[in-house]
Amino acid sequence: MAIAFPRDILAGFPGWSTKFELAYRQERSRTAGGKTFAKDLGSPIWRASYVTKVVRANTVDKWRAILASMDGGIQTFLGVNLSRCYPIAYPRGSWLTGDAFDGTGGITGIDTNRKTFDVQGFPPGFKLHAGDMIQVGDTDLHWVQADATANVSGVFVQLEVRPHLWPSVAIGAEVSVTRPHCIMSLDPDSISTQTDLATGRGSIAFDAWEAR
């Protein structure tokens, strides 16, 4: 069967994302007086590190093959912060409305600063916390910056995120809180698949960067 990309290689991943953070594309300079100036050269992008627990030799070889399918850094996969597949308040999607809410809403207004916006379509009283992650559209991943609660109409008013919304995002864009992701590619030089000589057991580790 042909493999489709971006590939969801993290489904069933036997490990964790040990790092998931923003990489800032900035130029910085310091004066003799100690003041630092920073200038954005582009919006920040996500970078991540993934590590498995110690697994058997057969599982090591399975993951060697999966990573080989990425053709180094050419192909892409769904990059997920594995600690934030759902909002903090709702582990594994345990919101009170159950399947009546599919985890998605839509943007109804965007502030000119492009870091705050309004989102509708959530259950009244739905909670988001600082550190939650949301996905906007098909590929954009954002961190919620402050605790927020949907009003009686199911609207988050002036929800603030980082990074800022990308220029292509417009009113009507979908917002998802269920396994939010961005598109990433491997750093092939970071891949480690070393195993123990006596047992064949080992762990898999690799880094990845957002690929826009």
XYZ file of C-alpha atoms in Angstrom:
212
model
C 0.000 0.000 0.000
C 1.348 3.417 -0.941
C 2.202 5.727 1.958
C 0.466 9.102 2.001
C 2.209 12.222 3.279
C 2.104 14.012 5.591
C 2.242 10.690 7.435
C 0.800 10.207 10.914
C 3.868 8.461 12.310
C 3.076 9.413 15.924
C -0.146 7.393 16.124
C 0.732 4.733 18.677
C 4.210 6.167 19.251
C 5.726 4.260 22.231
C 7.282 7.320 23.787
C 6.989 11.035 24.379
C 7.729 14.462 22.978
C 10.539 15.539 25.297
C 10.712 18.979 23.691
C 8.072 20.952 21.825
C 8.720 24.653 21.576
C 8.912 27.653 19.292
C 12.095 28.538 17.427
C 12.304 32.291 16.887
C 13.678 33.526 13.578
C 15.161 36.770 14.839
C 18.197 38.928 14.365
C 19.582 40.245 17.654
C 22.209 42.846 18.414
C 23.538 44.321 21.670
C 24.788 47.805 22.360
C 27.841 48.727 24.403
C 25.428 49.782 27.128
C 23.991 46.274 27.339
C 20.657 46.870 25.619
C 19.461 44.129 23.274
C 17.511 44.792 20.079
C 15.610 42.023 18.312
C 14.027 42.031 14.866
C 11.762 39.325 13.474
C 12.937 37.822 10.186
C 9.846 35.624 10.017
C 7.197 34.078 12.241
C 8.477 31.490 14.744
C 8.170 27.828 13.806
C 7.829 24.713 15.944
C 10.617 22.320 16.777
C 10.314 19.052 18.661
C 12.258 16.112 20.060
C 10.727 12.646 20.325
C 12.073 9.666 22.294
C 10.642 6.176 22.738
C 10.855 4.119 25.881
C 13.191 1.106 25.698
C 11.570 -1.293 23.233
C 12.250 -4.751 21.815
C 14.383 -5.360 18.747
C 11.351 -5.941 16.493
C 9.907 -2.564 17.498
C 13.252 -0.861 16.957
C 13.362 -2.227 13.418
C 9.761 -1.157 12.799
C 10.637 2.414 13.752
C 13.834 2.372 11.736
C 11.666 1.537 8.726
C 9.088 4.226 9.558
C 11.783 6.879 9.826
C 13.391 5.657 6.599
C 10.065 6.282 4.840
C 10.564 9.979 5.508
C 13.438 10.061 2.976
C 15.599 12.071 5.334
C 14.048 15.504 5.600
C 12.119 15.373 2.318
C 8.780 13.911 3.414
C 6.546 15.319 6.154
C 4.515 14.042 9.089
C 1.899 15.295 11.554
C 3.817 16.913 14.401
C 1.953 16.571 17.694
C 2.892 17.710 21.183
C 2.062 14.375 22.810
C 1.346 15.951 26.199
C -1.312 18.224 24.666
C -3.502 16.003 22.502
C -6.518 17.447 24.340
C -7.116 20.500 26.548
C -5.808 20.277 30.108
C -9.363 20.355 31.515
C -10.508 17.414 29.362
C -8.054 14.486 29.384
C -8.631 12.259 26.346
C -11.498 14.484 25.222
C -13.610 13.958 28.336
C -15.829 17.052 27.934
C -19.313 16.732 29.409
C -21.142 16.949 26.069
C -19.463 13.779 24.809
C -19.774 13.115 21.078
C -22.227 16.001 20.701
C -19.132 18.221 20.417
C -16.502 17.143 17.901
C -13.753 19.398 19.224
C -13.983 22.069 16.532
C -15.202 25.659 16.255
C -14.672 28.564 13.898
C -13.054 32.013 13.967
C -15.576 34.860 13.862
C -13.283 37.848 14.351
C -9.555 38.630 14.277
C -7.903 41.563 16.046
C -5.500 43.688 14.005
C -2.630 42.425 16.186
C -3.397 38.883 14.919
C -2.699 37.369 18.318
C -6.266 37.610 19.683
C -9.449 36.443 18.000
C -13.011 35.270 18.675
C -14.035 31.628 18.255
C -17.564 30.215 18.203
C -19.015 26.702 18.213
C -17.874 25.476 21.622
C -20.136 24.237 24.433
C -21.039 27.033 26.894
C -18.579 27.004 29.790
C -15.914 25.113 27.834
C -12.514 25.845 29.374
C -9.113 26.413 27.846
C -6.013 26.914 29.961
C -2.668 28.575 29.380
C -0.512 25.883 27.798
C -3.333 24.240 25.861
C -2.730 23.856 22.141
C -5.164 24.552 19.338
C -4.984 23.974 15.610
C -6.159 26.644 13.183
C -6.992 25.416 9.695
C -5.162 22.335 8.462
C -1.614 23.103 9.562
C -1.254 25.952 12.070
C -0.502 25.137 15.708
C -0.835 27.656 18.550
C -0.381 27.884 22.311
C -3.217 29.365 24.365
C -1.753 32.186 26.476
C -4.335 32.682 29.233
C -7.165 30.754 30.851
C -10.439 31.328 29.012
C -14.052 30.154 29.246
C -16.604 30.057 26.431
C -19.586 32.321 27.189
C -23.252 31.261 27.238
C -23.265 31.419 23.444
C -20.263 29.100 23.187
C -17.924 31.889 22.096
C -14.380 32.572 23.252
C -13.962 36.344 23.146
C -10.442 37.649 22.481
C -8.667 34.326 22.868
C -4.931 35.043 22.840
C -2.358 32.697 21.305
C 1.258 32.400 20.229
C 2.550 32.382 17.639
C 0.434 35.087 16.018
C -2.033 33.916 13.403
C -0.373 33.392 10.036
C -1.254 35.946 7.317
C -3.348 33.425 5.373
C -5.780 32.841 8.257
C -9.147 34.547 7.791
C -12.563 34.655 9.441
C -14.249 31.284 9.102
C -11.089 29.235 9.654
C -11.681 26.084 11.668
C -10.238 25.769 15.177
C -9.646 22.307 16.659
C -8.730 21.182 20.169
C -8.554 17.461 19.312
C -4.992 16.206 18.705
C -3.860 19.540 17.246
C -0.848 19.322 14.961
C 1.398 21.120 12.537
C 3.345 19.697 9.582
C 6.923 18.687 10.363
C 9.943 17.143 8.710
C 12.732 15.145 10.314
C 16.199 16.389 11.093
C 17.887 13.259 9.694
C 21.167 13.970 11.477
C 19.371 13.735 14.841
C 18.071 10.172 14.421
C 19.359 7.672 16.988
C 18.394 3.975 16.932
C 21.199 2.389 18.941
C 20.437 -0.910 20.693
C 21.983 -2.959 23.468
C 24.456 -5.581 22.221
C 23.254 -8.275 24.607
C 19.474 -7.885 24.343
C 18.808 -6.049 21.070
C 16.578 -3.650 22.982
C 16.915 0.063 22.460
C 15.145 3.363 22.017
C 14.461 5.620 19.070
C 15.081 9.370 19.218
C 14.740 12.087 16.610
C 14.227 15.825 16.227
C 11.885 17.592 13.841
C 11.106 21.077 12.583
C 7.902 22.608 11.321
C 7.747 22.496 7.514
C 5.519 25.168 6.003
